[in-house]
mmCIF file of C-alpha atoms in Angstrom:
data_model
loop_
_atom_site.group_PDB
_atom_site.id
_atom_site.type_symbol
_atom_site.label_atom_id
_atom_site.label_comp_id
_atom_site.label_asym_id
_atom_site.label_seq_id
_atom_site.Cartn_x
_atom_site.Cartn_y
_atom_site.Cartn_z
ATOM 1 C CA MET J 13 259.599 -23.512 126.526
ATOM 2 C CA ALA J 14 262.507 -24.715 128.543
ATOM 3 C CA ILE J 15 262.971 -27.526 130.965
ATOM 4 C CA VAL J 16 264.901 -26.492 134.101
ATOM 5 C CA LYS J 17 267.143 -29.147 135.703
ATOM 6 C CA ASP J 18 268.960 -28.689 139.081
ATOM 7 C CA ASN J 19 268.601 -25.038 139.484
ATOM 8 C CA ILE J 20 268.385 -24.160 143.146
ATOM 9 C CA LEU J 21 267.126 -20.554 142.343
ATOM 10 C CA LEU J 22 264.084 -21.877 140.517
ATOM 11 C CA GLN J 23 263.195 -24.719 142.794
ATOM 12 C CA LEU J 24 260.505 -23.014 144.679
ATOM 13 C CA VAL J 25 259.518 -20.344 142.142
ATOM 14 C CA ARG J 26 256.071 -20.832 140.388
ATOM 15 C CA GLY J 27 253.912 -18.284 138.434
ATOM 16 C CA SER J 28 254.584 -15.409 136.114
ATOM 17 C CA LEU J 29 257.482 -12.911 136.175
ATOM 18 C CA GLY J 30 256.090 -9.909 134.828
ATOM 19 C CA ASP J 31 254.534 -9.990 131.413
ATOM 20 C CA GLN J 32 257.597 -12.142 130.173
ATOM 21 C CA ILE J 33 257.969 -15.616 131.647
ATOM 22 C CA THR J 34 255.699 -18.105 133.351
ATOM 23 C CA ILE J 35 257.294 -20.810 135.441
ATOM 24 C CA TYR J 36 255.168 -23.982 136.281
ATOM 25 C CA GLU J 37 255.666 -27.637 137.215
ATOM 26 C CA ARG J 38 254.406 -30.557 135.206
ATOM 27 C CA ASN J 39 255.067 -34.235 136.065
ATOM 28 C CA GLY J 40 257.754 -33.205 138.493
ATOM 29 C CA GLN J 41 259.771 -31.071 135.950
ATOM 30 C CA ILE J 42 259.959 -27.398 136.283
ATOM 31 C CA ILE J 43 259.179 -25.542 133.015
ATOM 32 C CA MET J 44 259.757 -22.051 131.916
ATOM 33 C CA ALA J 45 257.820 -20.658 128.937
ATOM 34 C CA LYS J 46 256.893 -17.410 127.414
ATOM 35 C CA LYS J 47 253.771 -15.820 128.999
ATOM 36 C CA ARG J 48 250.680 -16.151 126.719
ATOM 37 C CA GLY J 49 248.343 -13.421 126.402
ATOM 38 C CA PRO J 50 244.781 -13.512 125.013
ATOM 39 C CA SER J 51 244.268 -13.762 121.259
ATOM 40 C CA LYS J 52 243.597 -10.542 119.342
ATOM 41 C CA LYS J 53 241.553 -12.642 116.634
ATOM 42 C CA LYS J 54 237.899 -13.161 116.892
ATOM 43 C CA PRO J 55 237.061 -16.917 117.679
ATOM 44 C CA THR J 56 235.761 -19.065 114.715
ATOM 45 C CA LYS J 57 232.452 -20.921 114.922
ATOM 46 C CA LYS J 58 234.383 -24.120 115.630
ATOM 47 C CA GLN J 59 236.373 -22.489 118.404
ATOM 48 C CA LEU J 60 233.269 -21.354 120.090
ATOM 49 C CA GLU J 61 231.596 -24.655 119.751
ATOM 50 C CA ALA J 62 234.876 -26.356 121.228
ATOM 51 C CA ARG J 63 234.900 -23.880 124.154
ATOM 52 C CA TYR J 64 231.092 -24.579 124.907
ATOM 53 C CA LYS J 65 231.731 -28.305 124.815
ATOM 54 C CA MET J 66 234.658 -27.834 127.138
ATOM 55 C CA GLN J 67 232.505 -25.768 129.614
ATOM 56 C CA VAL J 68 229.826 -28.536 129.539
ATOM 57 C CA ALA J 69 232.620 -31.178 130.176
ATOM 58 C CA ALA J 70 234.142 -29.113 132.966
ATOM 59 C CA ALA J 71 230.795 -28.676 134.609
ATOM 60 C CA TYR J 72 230.205 -32.486 134.593
ATOM 61 C CA ALA J 73 233.621 -33.184 136.063
ATOM 62 C CA MET J 74 232.896 -30.857 138.940
ATOM 63 C CA VAL J 75 229.565 -32.688 139.613
ATOM 64 C CA ILE J 76 231.489 -36.115 139.384
ATOM 65 C CA LEU J 77 233.992 -35.126 142.030
ATOM 66 C CA GLU J 78 231.079 -34.942 144.552
ATOM 67 C CA ASP J 79 230.286 -38.734 143.982
ATOM 68 C CA PRO J 80 232.986 -40.833 145.767
ATOM 69 C CA GLU J 81 232.415 -43.854 143.598
ATOM 70 C CA LEU J 82 232.705 -42.158 140.257
ATOM 71 C CA LYS J 83 235.584 -40.079 141.529
ATOM 72 C CA ALA J 84 237.434 -43.299 142.510
ATOM 73 C CA TYR J 85 236.639 -44.802 139.115
ATOM 74 C CA TYR J 86 238.154 -41.834 137.095
ATOM 75 C CA LYS J 87 241.113 -41.561 139.572
ATOM 76 C CA SER J 88 241.858 -45.406 138.955
ATOM 77 C CA LEU J 89 242.188 -44.492 135.150
ATOM 78 C CA ALA J 90 244.398 -41.499 135.730
ATOM 79 C CA GLY J 91 247.947 -41.626 134.596
ATOM 80 C CA PRO J 92 250.935 -39.713 135.813
ATOM 81 C CA GLY J 93 250.295 -35.949 135.964
ATOM 82 C CA GLN J 94 246.391 -36.600 135.771
ATOM 83 C CA ASN J 95 243.648 -36.775 138.265
ATOM 84 C CA ALA J 96 240.026 -37.734 138.500
ATOM 85 C CA TYR J 97 238.894 -34.300 137.118
ATOM 86 C CA ASN J 98 240.956 -34.601 134.109
ATOM 87 C CA MET J 99 239.531 -38.073 133.372
ATOM 88 C CA ALA J 100 235.957 -36.829 133.884
ATOM 89 C CA VAL J 101 236.423 -34.040 131.507
ATOM 90 C CA LYS J 102 238.048 -36.193 128.871
ATOM 91 C CA ASP J 103 235.088 -38.641 129.232
ATOM 92 C CA ALA J 104 232.441 -35.901 129.007
ATOM 93 C CA TYR J 105 234.078 -34.480 125.863
ATOM 94 C CA ARG J 106 233.761 -37.736 123.763
ATOM 95 C CA SER J 107 230.582 -39.641 122.850
ATOM 96 C CA PRO J 108 230.373 -43.464 122.648
ATOM 97 C CA GLU J 109 230.860 -45.237 119.419
ATOM 98 C CA ILE J 110 228.453 -47.772 117.938
ATOM 99 C CA GLN J 111 230.559 -49.916 115.825
ATOM 100 C CA ASN J 112 228.362 -52.815 114.609
ATOM 101 C CA ILE J 113 224.632 -53.739 114.677
ATOM 102 C CA GLN J 114 223.720 -57.331 113.852
ATOM 103 C CA PHE J 115 221.092 -59.917 114.295
ATOM 104 C CA GLU J 116 221.671 -63.313 115.806
ATOM 105 C CA GLU J 117 218.246 -65.022 115.171
ATOM 106 C CA GLU J 118 215.804 -62.796 117.195
ATOM 107 C CA THR J 119 218.533 -60.927 119.238
ATOM 108 C CA VAL J 120 220.140 -57.730 118.283
ATOM 109 C CA VAL J 121 223.702 -57.625 119.109
ATOM 110 C CA VAL J 122 225.215 -54.004 119.376
ATOM 111 C CA THR J 123 228.846 -53.498 119.574
ATOM 112 C CA ALA J 124 229.417 -50.148 121.468
ATOM 113 C CA LYS J 125 232.722 -48.750 122.734
ATOM 114 C CA ASN J 126 233.949 -45.761 124.674
ATOM 115 C CA GLU J 127 237.324 -44.878 126.024
ATOM 116 C CA PHE J 128 235.834 -45.197 129.503
ATOM 117 C CA ARG J 129 232.602 -46.968 129.912
ATOM 118 C CA VAL J 130 229.321 -47.245 128.001
ATOM 119 C CA ALA J 131 226.516 -46.833 130.605
ATOM 120 C CA GLU J 132 223.517 -48.260 128.738
ATOM 121 C CA VAL J 133 222.251 -49.140 125.291
ATOM 122 C CA ASN J 134 218.574 -48.556 124.368
ATOM 123 C CA VAL J 135 216.738 -50.304 121.487
ATOM 124 C CA ARG J 136 213.538 -49.213 119.794
ATOM 125 C CA VAL J 137 211.779 -51.010 117.036
ATOM 126 C CA LEU J 138 209.683 -49.094 114.815
ATOM 127 C CA ASP J 139 207.145 -50.184 112.030
ATOM 128 C CA ALA J 140 206.972 -48.811 108.446
ATOM 129 C CA ALA J 141 204.784 -45.878 109.599
ATOM 130 C CA GLY J 142 207.263 -44.833 112.284
ATOM 131 C CA SER J 143 205.232 -45.997 115.292
ATOM 132 C CA ILE J 144 207.155 -47.573 118.138
ATOM 133 C CA LEU J 145 206.265 -51.227 118.578
ATOM 134 C CA GLU J 146 208.683 -51.878 121.404
ATOM 135 C CA ARG J 147 211.600 -50.442 123.312
ATOM 136 C CA GLY J 148 213.958 -51.550 126.108
ATOM 137 C CA LYS J 149 217.474 -51.588 127.422
ATOM 138 C CA ALA J 150 220.029 -54.017 126.080
ATOM 139 C CA VAL J 151 222.063 -56.223 128.383
ATOM 140 C CA LEU J 152 225.826 -56.158 128.475
ATOM 141 C CA GLY J 153 227.536 -59.168 127.396
ATOM 142 C CA ARG J 154 230.505 -60.889 129.164
ATOM 143 C CA ASN J 155 233.088 -59.400 126.780
ATOM 144 C CA GLY J 156 232.102 -55.934 128.018
ATOM 145 C CA VAL J 157 231.678 -54.551 124.624
ATOM 146 C CA ASP J 158 228.659 -56.461 122.975
ATOM 147 C CA TRP J 159 225.105 -55.603 124.043
ATOM 148 C CA TYR J 160 222.097 -57.890 123.572
ATOM 149 C CA TYR J 161 218.430 -57.186 123.266
ATOM 150 C CA LYS J 162 215.747 -59.791 122.086
ATOM 151 C CA VAL J 163 213.143 -58.166 119.873
ATOM 152 C CA ALA J 164 209.596 -59.578 119.720
ATOM 153 C CA SER J 165 209.068 -58.727 116.021
ATOM 154 C CA ARG J 166 210.976 -57.383 113.022
ATOM 155 C CA PRO J 167 208.344 -55.538 110.894
ATOM 156 C CA PRO J 168 209.158 -55.419 107.245
ATOM 157 C CA GLY J 169 209.878 -51.823 106.141
ATOM 158 C CA GLY J 170 210.446 -50.825 109.857
ATOM 159 C CA LYS J 171 213.666 -49.632 111.490
ATOM 160 C CA LEU J 172 215.726 -50.327 114.589
ATOM 161 C CA ILE J 173 217.069 -47.326 116.528
ATOM 162 C CA ILE J 174 220.053 -47.837 118.807
ATOM 163 C CA VAL J 175 221.070 -45.274 121.355
ATOM 164 C CA ALA J 176 224.437 -45.806 123.275
ATOM 165 C CA VAL J 177 224.814 -43.546 126.314
ATOM 166 C CA ASP J 178 228.081 -43.073 128.456
ATOM 167 C CA LEU J 179 228.509 -42.074 132.078
ATOM 168 C CA PRO J 180 228.320 -38.261 131.347
ATOM 169 C CA GLY J 181 225.065 -38.766 129.419
ATOM 170 C CA ASN J 182 226.580 -38.329 125.758
ATOM 171 C CA GLU J 183 224.350 -40.170 123.240
ATOM 172 C CA THR J 184 225.214 -41.811 120.006
ATOM 173 C CA VAL J 185 222.329 -42.712 117.906
ATOM 174 C CA ARG J 186 222.296 -45.149 114.729
ATOM 175 C CA GLU J 187 219.520 -46.461 112.687
ATOM 176 C CA MET J 188 219.186 -49.712 110.858
ATOM 177 C CA LYS J 189 216.423 -50.658 108.391
ATOM 178 C CA LEU J 190 214.617 -53.834 108.953
ATOM 179 C CA GLU J 191 213.806 -56.185 105.822
#
């Protein structure tokens, strides 16, 4: 790969020259690189999974571009050489992270983070037999990271199931046993 500086001949040239060189522009710089061809190896299972995940992320990004509010949100997060589509793909590719679950008296405090935004946190309380006693949405705290949900009861031997969801709909599930 070579970065071209002040070459009047290549200022307006973009694309491939035969099967040898590709010329493109990235962040205002002209770049010349060897033309890549398709791989002759069979893709691995991980590669196929990554390709599928990227197809889903790209499909999400195309849908998001139709919503002016979300498009503006993603565009506001874009850096140099990036756009709303790039940010939407990046968001769809990663799931939110539940970092901590703790009780403050009868309130469950869930710390959930995402590079972009966690859209909602759902809480379910199950008894020892696995029956759902209650469920509901947690409320986002002032710090923008902690979510609060007031539980009616904490059955011994039961468990708490926390589901964090981001804008693209990626879910992260964590369980916590109740004592």
